[in-house]
mmCIF file with all atom_site columns, C-alpha atoms in Angstrom:
data_model
loop_
_atom_site.group_PDB
_atom_site.id
_atom_site.type_symbol
_atom_site.label_atom_id
_atom_site.label_alt_id
_atom_site.label_comp_id
_atom_site.label_asym_id
_atom_site.label_entity_id
_atom_site.label_seq_id
_atom_site.pdbx_PDB_ins_code
_atom_site.Cartn_x
_atom_site.Cartn_y
_atom_site.Cartn_z
_atom_site.occupancy
_atom_site.B_iso_or_equiv
_atom_site.pdbx_formal_charge
_atom_site.auth_seq_id
_atom_site.auth_comp_id
_atom_site.auth_asym_id
_atom_site.auth_atom_id
_atom_site.pdbx_PDB_model_num
ATOM 1   C CA . GLY A 1 1   ? 78.589  97.454  103.080 1.00 0.00 ? 1   GLY A CA 1
ATOM 2   C CA . ASP A 1 2   ? 81.253  95.167  101.717 1.00 0.00 ? 2   ASP A CA 1
ATOM 3   C CA . SER A 1 3   ? 80.155  91.628  100.888 1.00 0.00 ? 3   SER A CA 1
ATOM 4   C CA . VAL A 1 4   ? 81.261  88.493  99.084  1.00 0.00 ? 4   VAL A CA 1
ATOM 5   C CA . THR A 1 5   ? 79.006  86.009  97.327  1.00 0.00 ? 5   THR A CA 1
ATOM 6   C CA . GLN A 1 6   ? 80.284  82.610  96.266  1.00 0.00 ? 6   GLN A CA 1
ATOM 7   C CA . MET A 1 7   ? 78.572  79.614  94.776  1.00 0.00 ? 7   MET A CA 1
ATOM 8   C CA . GLU A 1 8   ? 77.015  77.175  97.142  1.00 0.00 ? 8   GLU A CA 1
ATOM 9   C CA . GLY A 1 9   ? 78.318  73.680  97.418  1.00 0.00 ? 9   GLY A CA 1
ATOM 10  C CA . PRO A 1 10  ? 79.035  70.979  97.702  1.00 0.00 ? 10  PRO A CA 1
ATOM 11  C CA . VAL A 1 11  ? 80.694  70.731  94.350  1.00 0.00 ? 11  VAL A CA 1
ATOM 12  C CA . THR A 1 12  ? 81.495  67.149  93.427  1.00 0.00 ? 12  THR A CA 1
ATOM 13  C CA . LEU A 1 13  ? 83.970  66.432  90.614  1.00 0.00 ? 13  LEU A CA 1
ATOM 14  C CA . SER A 1 14  ? 85.843  63.496  89.248  1.00 0.00 ? 14  SER A CA 1
ATOM 15  C CA . GLU A 1 15  ? 89.610  63.560  89.441  1.00 0.00 ? 15  GLU A CA 1
ATOM 16  C CA . GLU A 1 16  ? 91.216  65.479  86.559  1.00 0.00 ? 16  GLU A CA 1
ATOM 17  C CA . ALA A 1 17  ? 88.052  67.492  85.929  1.00 0.00 ? 17  ALA A CA 1
ATOM 18  C CA . PHE A 1 18  ? 88.113  71.282  85.447  1.00 0.00 ? 18  PHE A CA 1
ATOM 19  C CA . LEU A 1 19  ? 87.127  73.352  88.467  1.00 0.00 ? 19  LEU A CA 1
ATOM 20  C CA . THR A 1 20  ? 85.452  76.736  88.640  1.00 0.00 ? 20  THR A CA 1
ATOM 21  C CA . ILE A 1 21  ? 84.173  78.260  91.871  1.00 0.00 ? 21  ILE A CA 1
ATOM 22  C CA . ASN A 1 22  ? 82.457  81.569  91.285  1.00 0.00 ? 22  ASN A CA 1
ATOM 23  C CA . CYS A 1 23  ? 83.010  84.558  93.543  1.00 0.00 ? 23  CYS A CA 1
ATOM 24  C CA . THR A 1 24  ? 81.606  88.058  93.183  1.00 0.00 ? 24  THR A CA 1
ATOM 25  C CA . TYR A 1 25  ? 82.001  90.979  95.512  1.00 0.00 ? 25  TYR A CA 1
ATOM 26  C CA . THR A 1 26  ? 80.588  94.346  96.488  1.00 0.00 ? 26  THR A CA 1
ATOM 27  C CA . ALA A 1 27  ? 82.978  96.861  97.946  1.00 0.00 ? 27  ALA A CA 1
ATOM 28  C CA . THR A 1 28  ? 83.649  100.537 98.295  1.00 0.00 ? 28  THR A CA 1
ATOM 29  C CA . GLY A 1 29  ? 87.031  101.527 97.053  1.00 0.00 ? 29  GLY A CA 1
ATOM 30  C CA . TYR A 1 30  ? 89.527  99.007  95.758  1.00 0.00 ? 30  TYR A CA 1
ATOM 31  C CA . PRO A 1 31  ? 89.793  95.922  97.910  1.00 0.00 ? 31  PRO A CA 1
ATOM 32  C CA . SER A 1 32  ? 92.367  93.156  97.802  1.00 0.00 ? 32  SER A CA 1
ATOM 33  C CA . LEU A 1 33  ? 90.905  89.742  97.002  1.00 0.00 ? 33  LEU A CA 1
ATOM 34  C CA . PHE A 1 34  ? 91.855  86.378  98.464  1.00 0.00 ? 34  PHE A CA 1
ATOM 35  C CA . TRP A 1 35  ? 91.095  82.696  98.211  1.00 0.00 ? 35  TRP A CA 1
ATOM 36  C CA . TYR A 1 36  ? 91.623  80.652  101.346 1.00 0.00 ? 36  TYR A CA 1
ATOM 37  C CA . VAL A 1 37  ? 91.385  76.873  101.659 1.00 0.00 ? 37  VAL A CA 1
ATOM 38  C CA . GLN A 1 38  ? 90.373  74.889  104.731 1.00 0.00 ? 38  GLN A CA 1
ATOM 39  C CA . TYR A 1 39  ? 91.121  71.197  105.052 1.00 0.00 ? 39  TYR A CA 1
ATOM 40  C CA . PRO A 1 40  ? 89.074  69.146  107.554 1.00 0.00 ? 40  PRO A CA 1
ATOM 41  C CA . GLY A 1 41  ? 89.870  69.999  111.173 1.00 0.00 ? 41  GLY A CA 1
ATOM 42  C CA . GLU A 1 42  ? 92.345  72.725  110.249 1.00 0.00 ? 42  GLU A CA 1
ATOM 43  C CA . GLY A 1 43  ? 92.522  76.468  110.052 1.00 0.00 ? 43  GLY A CA 1
ATOM 44  C CA . LEU A 1 44  ? 92.444  78.536  106.878 1.00 0.00 ? 44  LEU A CA 1
ATOM 45  C CA . GLN A 1 45  ? 95.440  78.717  104.593 1.00 0.00 ? 45  GLN A CA 1
ATOM 46  C CA . LEU A 1 46  ? 95.982  81.392  102.005 1.00 0.00 ? 46  LEU A CA 1
ATOM 47  C CA . LEU A 1 47  ? 95.718  79.851  98.532  1.00 0.00 ? 47  LEU A CA 1
ATOM 48  C CA . LEU A 1 48  ? 96.215  82.953  96.394  1.00 0.00 ? 48  LEU A CA 1
ATOM 49  C CA . LYS A 1 49  ? 95.558  86.672  96.323  1.00 0.00 ? 49  LYS A CA 1
ATOM 50  C CA . ALA A 1 50  ? 95.340  89.682  94.011  1.00 0.00 ? 50  ALA A CA 1
ATOM 51  C CA . THR A 1 51  ? 95.712  93.254  95.118  1.00 0.00 ? 51  THR A CA 1
ATOM 52  C CA . LYS A 1 52  ? 94.574  95.248  92.102  1.00 0.00 ? 52  LYS A CA 1
ATOM 53  C CA . ALA A 1 53  ? 92.413  95.006  89.003  1.00 0.00 ? 53  ALA A CA 1
ATOM 54  C CA . ASP A 1 54  ? 93.602  92.565  86.303  1.00 0.00 ? 54  ASP A CA 1
ATOM 55  C CA . ASP A 1 55  ? 96.089  90.908  88.669  1.00 0.00 ? 55  ASP A CA 1
ATOM 56  C CA . LYS A 1 56  ? 96.126  87.128  88.486  1.00 0.00 ? 56  LYS A CA 1
ATOM 57  C CA . GLY A 1 57  ? 96.874  85.157  91.611  1.00 0.00 ? 57  GLY A CA 1
ATOM 58  C CA . SER A 1 58  ? 98.121  81.600  91.230  1.00 0.00 ? 58  SER A CA 1
ATOM 59  C CA . ASN A 1 59  ? 99.315  78.778  93.424  1.00 0.00 ? 59  ASN A CA 1
ATOM 60  C CA . LYS A 1 60  ? 99.380  74.957  93.288  1.00 0.00 ? 60  LYS A CA 1
ATOM 61  C CA . GLY A 1 61  ? 97.668  74.983  89.858  1.00 0.00 ? 61  GLY A CA 1
ATOM 62  C CA . PHE A 1 62  ? 94.845  77.241  91.052  1.00 0.00 ? 62  PHE A CA 1
ATOM 63  C CA . GLU A 1 63  ? 94.283  80.649  89.419  1.00 0.00 ? 63  GLU A CA 1
ATOM 64  C CA . ALA A 1 64  ? 91.974  83.606  89.884  1.00 0.00 ? 64  ALA A CA 1
ATOM 65  C CA . THR A 1 65  ? 91.880  86.960  88.100  1.00 0.00 ? 65  THR A CA 1
ATOM 66  C CA . TYR A 1 66  ? 90.713  90.191  89.722  1.00 0.00 ? 66  TYR A CA 1
ATOM 67  C CA . ARG A 1 67  ? 88.026  91.480  87.356  1.00 0.00 ? 67  ARG A CA 1
ATOM 68  C CA . LYS A 1 68  ? 86.914  94.955  88.357  1.00 0.00 ? 68  LYS A CA 1
ATOM 69  C CA . GLU A 1 69  ? 84.425  95.288  85.475  1.00 0.00 ? 69  GLU A CA 1
ATOM 70  C CA . THR A 1 70  ? 82.469  92.242  86.617  1.00 0.00 ? 70  THR A CA 1
ATOM 71  C CA . THR A 1 71  ? 83.434  92.500  90.323  1.00 0.00 ? 71  THR A CA 1
ATOM 72  C CA . SER A 1 72  ? 84.534  88.880  90.228  1.00 0.00 ? 72  SER A CA 1
ATOM 73  C CA . PHE A 1 73  ? 87.376  86.692  91.394  1.00 0.00 ? 73  PHE A CA 1
ATOM 74  C CA . HIS A 1 74  ? 86.541  83.210  90.175  1.00 0.00 ? 74  HIS A CA 1
ATOM 75  C CA . LEU A 1 75  ? 88.782  80.321  91.245  1.00 0.00 ? 75  LEU A CA 1
ATOM 76  C CA . GLU A 1 76  ? 89.856  77.849  88.543  1.00 0.00 ? 76  GLU A CA 1
ATOM 77  C CA . LYS A 1 77  ? 91.999  74.751  88.281  1.00 0.00 ? 77  LYS A CA 1
ATOM 78  C CA . GLY A 1 78  ? 92.536  72.750  85.137  1.00 0.00 ? 78  GLY A CA 1
ATOM 79  C CA . SER A 1 79  ? 92.756  69.279  86.671  1.00 0.00 ? 79  SER A CA 1
ATOM 80  C CA . VAL A 1 80  ? 91.662  68.618  90.229  1.00 0.00 ? 80  VAL A CA 1
ATOM 81  C CA . GLN A 1 81  ? 92.993  65.890  92.467  1.00 0.00 ? 81  GLN A CA 1
ATOM 82  C CA . VAL A 1 82  ? 91.440  64.025  95.375  1.00 0.00 ? 82  VAL A CA 1
ATOM 83  C CA . SER A 1 83  ? 93.789  65.950  97.642  1.00 0.00 ? 83  SER A CA 1
ATOM 84  C CA . ASP A 1 84  ? 92.075  69.205  96.590  1.00 0.00 ? 84  ASP A CA 1
ATOM 85  C CA . SER A 1 85  ? 88.964  68.189  98.516  1.00 0.00 ? 85  SER A CA 1
ATOM 86  C CA . ALA A 1 86  ? 88.417  71.011  101.021 1.00 0.00 ? 86  ALA A CA 1
ATOM 87  C CA . VAL A 1 87  ? 86.330  74.088  101.672 1.00 0.00 ? 87  VAL A CA 1
ATOM 88  C CA . TYR A 1 88  ? 87.284  77.164  99.684  1.00 0.00 ? 88  TYR A CA 1
ATOM 89  C CA . PHE A 1 89  ? 86.593  80.686  100.903 1.00 0.00 ? 89  PHE A CA 1
ATOM 90  C CA . CYS A 1 90  ? 86.644  83.850  98.841  1.00 0.00 ? 90  CYS A CA 1
ATOM 91  C CA . ALA A 1 91  ? 87.388  87.010  100.814 1.00 0.00 ? 91  ALA A CA 1
ATOM 92  C CA . LEU A 1 92  ? 88.017  90.689  100.336 1.00 0.00 ? 92  LEU A CA 1
ATOM 93  C CA . GLY A 1 93  ? 90.338  92.861  102.352 1.00 0.00 ? 93  GLY A CA 1
ATOM 94  C CA . ILE A 1 94  ? 89.173  96.352  103.181 1.00 0.00 ? 94  ILE A CA 1
ATOM 95  C CA . THR A 1 95  ? 91.597  99.085  102.284 1.00 0.00 ? 95  THR A CA 1
ATOM 96  C CA . GLY A 1 96  ? 92.640  100.875 105.449 1.00 0.00 ? 96  GLY A CA 1
ATOM 97  C CA . GLY A 1 97  ? 91.268  99.987  108.867 1.00 0.00 ? 97  GLY A CA 1
ATOM 98  C CA . GLY A 1 98  ? 93.512  97.082  109.619 1.00 0.00 ? 98  GLY A CA 1
ATOM 99  C CA . ASN A 1 99  ? 93.070  94.811  106.610 1.00 0.00 ? 99  ASN A CA 1
ATOM 100 C CA . LYS A 1 100 ? 89.954  93.168  108.005 1.00 0.00 ? 100 LYS A CA 1
ATOM 101 C CA . LEU A 1 101 ? 88.626  90.374  105.820 1.00 0.00 ? 101 LEU A CA 1
ATOM 102 C CA . THR A 1 102 ? 85.040  89.877  104.708 1.00 0.00 ? 102 THR A CA 1
ATOM 103 C CA . PHE A 1 103 ? 84.399  86.260  103.767 1.00 0.00 ? 103 PHE A CA 1
ATOM 104 C CA . GLY A 1 104 ? 81.996  84.431  101.533 1.00 0.00 ? 104 GLY A CA 1
ATOM 105 C CA . THR A 1 105 ? 80.145  81.470  103.009 1.00 0.00 ? 105 THR A CA 1
ATOM 106 C CA . GLY A 1 106 ? 82.549  78.902  101.602 1.00 0.00 ? 106 GLY A CA 1
ATOM 107 C CA . THR A 1 107 ? 82.234  76.228  98.925  1.00 0.00 ? 107 THR A CA 1
ATOM 108 C CA . GLN A 1 108 ? 82.915  72.614  99.751  1.00 0.00 ? 108 GLN A CA 1
ATOM 109 C CA . LEU A 1 109 ? 84.713  70.721  97.011  1.00 0.00 ? 109 LEU A CA 1
ATOM 110 C CA . LYS A 1 110 ? 84.696  66.928  96.886  1.00 0.00 ? 110 LYS A CA 1
ATOM 111 C CA . VAL A 1 111 ? 86.891  65.201  94.334  1.00 0.00 ? 111 VAL A CA 1
ATOM 112 C CA . GLU A 1 112 ? 86.269  61.522  93.659  1.00 0.00 ? 112 GLU A CA 1
ATOM 113 C CA . LEU A 1 113 ? 88.353  58.915  91.877  1.00 0.00 ? 113 LEU A CA 1
ATOM 114 C CA . ASP B 2 1   ? 103.258 77.215  110.197 1.00 0.00 ? 1   ASP B CA 1
ATOM 115 C CA . ALA B 2 2   ? 102.304 80.825  110.944 1.00 0.00 ? 2   ALA B CA 1
ATOM 116 C CA . GLY B 2 3   ? 103.425 80.799  114.575 1.00 0.00 ? 3   GLY B CA 1
ATOM 117 C CA . ILE B 2 4   ? 99.946  81.077  116.063 1.00 0.00 ? 4   ILE B CA 1
ATOM 118 C CA . THR B 2 5   ? 98.836  78.975  119.021 1.00 0.00 ? 5   THR B CA 1
ATOM 119 C CA . GLN B 2 6   ? 95.258  78.881  120.226 1.00 0.00 ? 6   GLN B CA 1
ATOM 120 C CA . SER B 2 7   ? 94.180  77.426  123.567 1.00 0.00 ? 7   SER B CA 1
ATOM 121 C CA . PRO B 2 8   ? 92.168  75.570  124.495 1.00 0.00 ? 8   PRO B CA 1
ATOM 122 C CA . ARG B 2 9   ? 91.612  73.743  121.226 1.00 0.00 ? 9   ARG B CA 1
ATOM 123 C CA . HIS B 2 10  ? 88.412  72.118  122.449 1.00 0.00 ? 10  HIS B CA 1
ATOM 124 C CA . LYS B 2 11  ? 86.128  73.130  125.290 1.00 0.00 ? 11  LYS B CA 1
ATOM 125 C CA . VAL B 2 12  ? 82.662  72.229  126.518 1.00 0.00 ? 12  VAL B CA 1
ATOM 126 C CA . THR B 2 13  ? 81.117  74.666  128.960 1.00 0.00 ? 13  THR B CA 1
ATOM 127 C CA . GLU B 2 14  ? 77.757  75.350  130.526 1.00 0.00 ? 14  GLU B CA 1
ATOM 128 C CA . THR B 2 15  ? 75.424  78.205  129.709 1.00 0.00 ? 15  THR B CA 1
ATOM 129 C CA . GLY B 2 16  ? 76.121  81.236  131.853 1.00 0.00 ? 16  GLY B CA 1
ATOM 130 C CA . THR B 2 17  ? 79.745  80.478  132.635 1.00 0.00 ? 17  THR B CA 1
ATOM 131 C CA . PRO B 2 18  ? 82.624  82.719  131.585 1.00 0.00 ? 18  PRO B CA 1
ATOM 132 C CA . VAL B 2 19  ? 85.053  81.409  128.985 1.00 0.00 ? 19  VAL B CA 1
ATOM 133 C CA . THR B 2 20  ? 88.380  82.790  127.833 1.00 0.00 ? 20  THR B CA 1
ATOM 134 C CA . LEU B 2 21  ? 90.157  81.742  124.657 1.00 0.00 ? 21  LEU B CA 1
ATOM 135 C CA . ARG B 2 22  ? 93.806  82.628  124.212 1.00 0.00 ? 22  ARG B CA 1
ATOM 136 C CA . CYS B 2 23  ? 95.759  83.383  121.075 1.00 0.00 ? 23  CYS B CA 1
ATOM 137 C CA . HIS B 2 24  ? 99.535  83.579  121.185 1.00 0.00 ? 24  HIS B CA 1
ATOM 138 C CA . GLN B 2 25  ? 101.748 84.617  118.249 1.00 0.00 ? 25  GLN B CA 1
ATOM 139 C CA . THR B 2 26  ? 105.469 84.476  117.745 1.00 0.00 ? 26  THR B CA 1
ATOM 140 C CA . GLU B 2 27  ? 105.571 86.639  114.592 1.00 0.00 ? 27  GLU B CA 1
ATOM 141 C CA . ASN B 2 28  ? 105.421 90.101  116.201 1.00 0.00 ? 28  ASN B CA 1
ATOM 142 C CA . HIS B 2 29  ? 102.558 91.065  113.875 1.00 0.00 ? 29  HIS B CA 1
ATOM 143 C CA . ARG B 2 30  ? 100.809 94.283  114.805 1.00 0.00 ? 30  ARG B CA 1
ATOM 144 C CA . TYR B 2 31  ? 97.248  93.157  114.043 1.00 0.00 ? 31  TYR B CA 1
ATOM 145 C CA . MET B 2 32  ? 95.369  90.280  115.664 1.00 0.00 ? 32  MET B CA 1
ATOM 146 C CA . TYR B 2 33  ? 91.814  89.163  115.011 1.00 0.00 ? 33  TYR B CA 1
ATOM 147 C CA . TRP B 2 34  ? 89.178  86.863  116.379 1.00 0.00 ? 34  TRP B CA 1
ATOM 148 C CA . TYR B 2 35  ? 86.743  85.282  113.921 1.00 0.00 ? 35  TYR B CA 1
ATOM 149 C CA . ARG B 2 36  ? 83.985  82.768  114.424 1.00 0.00 ? 36  ARG B CA 1
ATOM 150 C CA . GLN B 2 37  ? 83.021  80.177  111.824 1.00 0.00 ? 37  GLN B CA 1
ATOM 151 C CA . ASP B 2 38  ? 79.453  78.911  111.508 1.00 0.00 ? 38  ASP B CA 1
ATOM 152 C CA . PRO B 2 39  ? 77.741  76.899  108.776 1.00 0.00 ? 39  PRO B CA 1
ATOM 153 C CA . GLY B 2 40  ? 76.137  79.150  106.192 1.00 0.00 ? 40  GLY B CA 1
ATOM 154 C CA . HIS B 2 41  ? 77.982  82.239  107.418 1.00 0.00 ? 41  HIS B CA 1
ATOM 155 C CA . GLY B 2 42  ? 81.590  81.647  106.545 1.00 0.00 ? 42  GLY B CA 1
ATOM 156 C CA . LEU B 2 43  ? 83.861  83.488  108.958 1.00 0.00 ? 43  LEU B CA 1
ATOM 157 C CA . ARG B 2 44  ? 82.737  86.627  110.732 1.00 0.00 ? 44  ARG B CA 1
ATOM 158 C CA . LEU B 2 45  ? 84.927  89.091  112.567 1.00 0.00 ? 45  LEU B CA 1
ATOM 159 C CA . ILE B 2 46  ? 84.284  89.431  116.304 1.00 0.00 ? 46  ILE B CA 1
ATOM 160 C CA . HIS B 2 47  ? 86.988  91.865  117.453 1.00 0.00 ? 47  HIS B CA 1
ATOM 161 C CA . TYR B 2 48  ? 90.407  92.897  116.324 1.00 0.00 ? 48  TYR B CA 1
ATOM 162 C CA . SER B 2 49  ? 93.441  94.615  117.774 1.00 0.00 ? 49  SER B CA 1
ATOM 163 C CA . TYR B 2 50  ? 95.867  97.040  116.138 1.00 0.00 ? 50  TYR B CA 1
ATOM 164 C CA . GLY B 2 51  ? 98.290  97.228  119.029 1.00 0.00 ? 51  GLY B CA 1
ATOM 165 C CA . VAL B 2 52  ? 98.743  96.711  122.750 1.00 0.00 ? 52  VAL B CA 1
ATOM 166 C CA . LYS B 2 53  ? 95.579  97.909  124.510 1.00 0.00 ? 53  LYS B CA 1
ATOM 167 C CA . ASP B 2 54  ? 94.125  99.016  121.139 1.00 0.00 ? 54  ASP B CA 1
ATOM 168 C CA . THR B 2 55  ? 91.058  97.037  120.103 1.00 0.00 ? 55  THR B CA 1
ATOM 169 C CA . ASP B 2 56  ? 87.926  97.557  118.061 1.00 0.00 ? 56  ASP B CA 1
ATOM 170 C CA . LYS B 2 57  ? 84.656  95.772  117.362 1.00 0.00 ? 57  LYS B CA 1
ATOM 171 C CA . GLY B 2 58  ? 83.915  93.622  114.387 1.00 0.00 ? 58  GLY B CA 1
ATOM 172 C CA . GLU B 2 59  ? 80.706  92.479  112.796 1.00 0.00 ? 59  GLU B CA 1
ATOM 173 C CA . VAL B 2 60  ? 79.502  90.197  115.598 1.00 0.00 ? 60  VAL B CA 1
ATOM 174 C CA . SER B 2 61  ? 80.939  91.631  118.819 1.00 0.00 ? 61  SER B CA 1
ATOM 175 C CA . ASP B 2 62  ? 77.885  91.416  121.114 1.00 0.00 ? 62  ASP B CA 1
ATOM 176 C CA . GLY B 2 63  ? 78.533  89.105  124.056 1.00 0.00 ? 63  GLY B CA 1
ATOM 177 C CA . TYR B 2 64  ? 82.315  89.137  123.582 1.00 0.00 ? 64  TYR B CA 1
ATOM 178 C CA . SER B 2 65  ? 85.158  91.178  125.002 1.00 0.00 ? 65  SER B CA 1
ATOM 179 C CA . VAL B 2 66  ? 88.882  91.130  124.208 1.00 0.00 ? 66  VAL B CA 1
ATOM 180 C CA . SER B 2 67  ? 92.117  92.248  125.741 1.00 0.00 ? 67  SER B CA 1
ATOM 181 C CA . ARG B 2 68  ? 95.657  92.652  124.504 1.00 0.00 ? 68  ARG B CA 1
ATOM 182 C CA . SER B 2 69  ? 98.164  93.427  127.203 1.00 0.00 ? 69  SER B CA 1
ATOM 183 C CA . LYS B 2 70  ? 101.174 92.161  125.232 1.00 0.00 ? 70  LYS B CA 1
ATOM 184 C CA . THR B 2 71  ? 101.946 92.156  121.515 1.00 0.00 ? 71  THR B CA 1
ATOM 185 C CA . GLU B 2 72  ? 101.960 88.392  121.390 1.00 0.00 ? 72  GLU B CA 1
ATOM 186 C CA . ASP B 2 73  ? 98.723  87.629  123.250 1.00 0.00 ? 73  ASP B CA 1
ATOM 187 C CA . PHE B 2 74  ? 95.104  88.351  122.356 1.00 0.00 ? 74  PHE B CA 1
ATOM 188 C CA . LEU B 2 75  ? 92.355  87.061  124.625 1.00 0.00 ? 75  LEU B CA 1
ATOM 189 C CA . LEU B 2 76  ? 88.711  86.557  123.743 1.00 0.00 ? 76  LEU B CA 1
ATOM 190 C CA . THR B 2 77  ? 86.257  86.377  126.649 1.00 0.00 ? 77  THR B CA 1
ATOM 191 C CA . LEU B 2 78  ? 82.659  85.264  126.661 1.00 0.00 ? 78  LEU B CA 1
ATOM 192 C CA . GLU B 2 79  ? 81.397  86.862  129.850 1.00 0.00 ? 79  GLU B CA 1
ATOM 193 C CA . SER B 2 80  ? 78.370  84.585  130.127 1.00 0.00 ? 80  SER B CA 1
ATOM 194 C CA . ALA B 2 81  ? 78.333  81.896  127.487 1.00 0.00 ? 81  ALA B CA 1
ATOM 195 C CA . THR B 2 82  ? 75.146  81.152  125.555 1.00 0.00 ? 82  THR B CA 1
ATOM 196 C CA . SER B 2 83  ? 74.271  78.294  123.212 1.00 0.00 ? 83  SER B CA 1
ATOM 197 C CA . SER B 2 84  ? 74.395  80.706  120.263 1.00 0.00 ? 84  SER B CA 1
ATOM 198 C CA . GLN B 2 85  ? 78.102  81.090  120.936 1.00 0.00 ? 85  GLN B CA 1
ATOM 199 C CA . THR B 2 86  ? 78.762  77.439  120.159 1.00 0.00 ? 86  THR B CA 1
ATOM 200 C CA . SER B 2 87  ? 81.142  77.790  117.262 1.00 0.00 ? 87  SER B CA 1
ATOM 201 C CA . VAL B 2 88  ? 84.661  77.376  116.007 1.00 0.00 ? 88  VAL B CA 1
ATOM 202 C CA . TYR B 2 89  ? 86.832  80.364  116.881 1.00 0.00 ? 89  TYR B CA 1
ATOM 203 C CA . PHE B 2 90  ? 89.833  81.335  114.812 1.00 0.00 ? 90  PHE B CA 1
ATOM 204 C CA . CYS B 2 91  ? 92.575  83.732  115.762 1.00 0.00 ? 91  CYS B CA 1
ATOM 205 C CA . ALA B 2 92  ? 94.416  85.460  112.938 1.00 0.00 ? 92  ALA B CA 1
ATOM 206 C CA . ILE B 2 93  ? 97.361  87.816  112.586 1.00 0.00 ? 93  ILE B CA 1
ATOM 207 C CA . SER B 2 94  ? 98.524  90.332  110.018 1.00 0.00 ? 94  SER B CA 1
ATOM 208 C CA . GLN B 2 95  ? 100.958 93.159  109.446 1.00 0.00 ? 95  GLN B CA 1
ATOM 209 C CA . GLY B 2 96  ? 97.843  95.189  108.788 1.00 0.00 ? 96  GLY B CA 1
ATOM 210 C CA . ASN B 2 97  ? 98.410  96.861  105.456 1.00 0.00 ? 97  ASN B CA 1
ATOM 211 C CA . SER B 2 98  ? 95.900  96.272  102.685 1.00 0.00 ? 98  SER B CA 1
ATOM 212 C CA . GLY B 2 99  ? 96.856  93.215  100.676 1.00 0.00 ? 99  GLY B CA 1
ATOM 213 C CA . ASN B 2 100 ? 98.990  91.728  103.419 1.00 0.00 ? 100 ASN B CA 1
ATOM 214 C CA . THR B 2 101 ? 98.309  88.076  104.046 1.00 0.00 ? 101 THR B CA 1
ATOM 215 C CA . ILE B 2 102 ? 96.272  87.241  107.118 1.00 0.00 ? 102 ILE B CA 1
ATOM 216 C CA . TYR B 2 103 ? 97.440  84.038  108.821 1.00 0.00 ? 103 TYR B CA 1
ATOM 217 C CA . PHE B 2 104 ? 95.066  81.864  110.778 1.00 0.00 ? 104 PHE B CA 1
ATOM 218 C CA . GLY B 2 105 ? 95.443  79.637  113.797 1.00 0.00 ? 105 GLY B CA 1
ATOM 219 C CA . GLU B 2 106 ? 94.096  76.119  113.903 1.00 0.00 ? 106 GLU B CA 1
ATOM 220 C CA . GLY B 2 107 ? 90.862  77.005  115.690 1.00 0.00 ? 107 GLY B CA 1
ATOM 221 C CA . SER B 2 108 ? 89.191  76.483  119.050 1.00 0.00 ? 108 SER B CA 1
ATOM 222 C CA . TRP B 2 109 ? 86.056  74.357  119.113 1.00 0.00 ? 109 TRP B CA 1
ATOM 223 C CA . LEU B 2 110 ? 83.657  75.690  121.783 1.00 0.00 ? 110 LEU B CA 1
ATOM 224 C CA . THR B 2 111 ? 80.425  73.958  122.745 1.00 0.00 ? 111 THR B CA 1
ATOM 225 C CA . VAL B 2 112 ? 78.037  75.657  125.138 1.00 0.00 ? 112 VAL B CA 1
ATOM 226 C CA . VAL B 2 113 ? 75.508  73.247  126.667 1.00 0.00 ? 113 VAL B CA 1
#
């Protein structure tokens, strides 16, 4: 079945460091791919998405490129801030059948001064 | 703010008692979902609805039932709560087409003692 694998955390970085959170997927067909972010005590917010191969999603300095050849959707940011500390979830959306999402287990990011 | 209200936000209940969580949306989205979030598992789909009175099972539906009598309301019921159902429950909504953003509520923290 469909699945998402993302790197385990926590990931601890200093402010202004470069961030990569790896995400790979297994899916039948051509899923849409998403990154969601969850701040403490809150629900999930969409960070960015890509709906087809080679699309790049971007938002708030974060980027991810839908790579069909490597079945990956790695999240990157050039310079993280303390305010980026959160849990990041990679997810795929199944084509047809109500756009149900399959999530990775989440990666906690801690950014320190 | 995605116009999703979950209630109650926090609840402690005893094993064997019935519990109902309510999700209310003001967006008139066709699809509604219930997910549970547990450490090491990310978010997993319990049930979803694709219209009034139209529901289907997700990945972890055992022990849960749902109902949708109005477009705006989606109820999740634990008929007889167990400690394994201690979790954070998130309602989500979507227009339903592949690639459409899924919006999440703020979560309901349920503890079964």
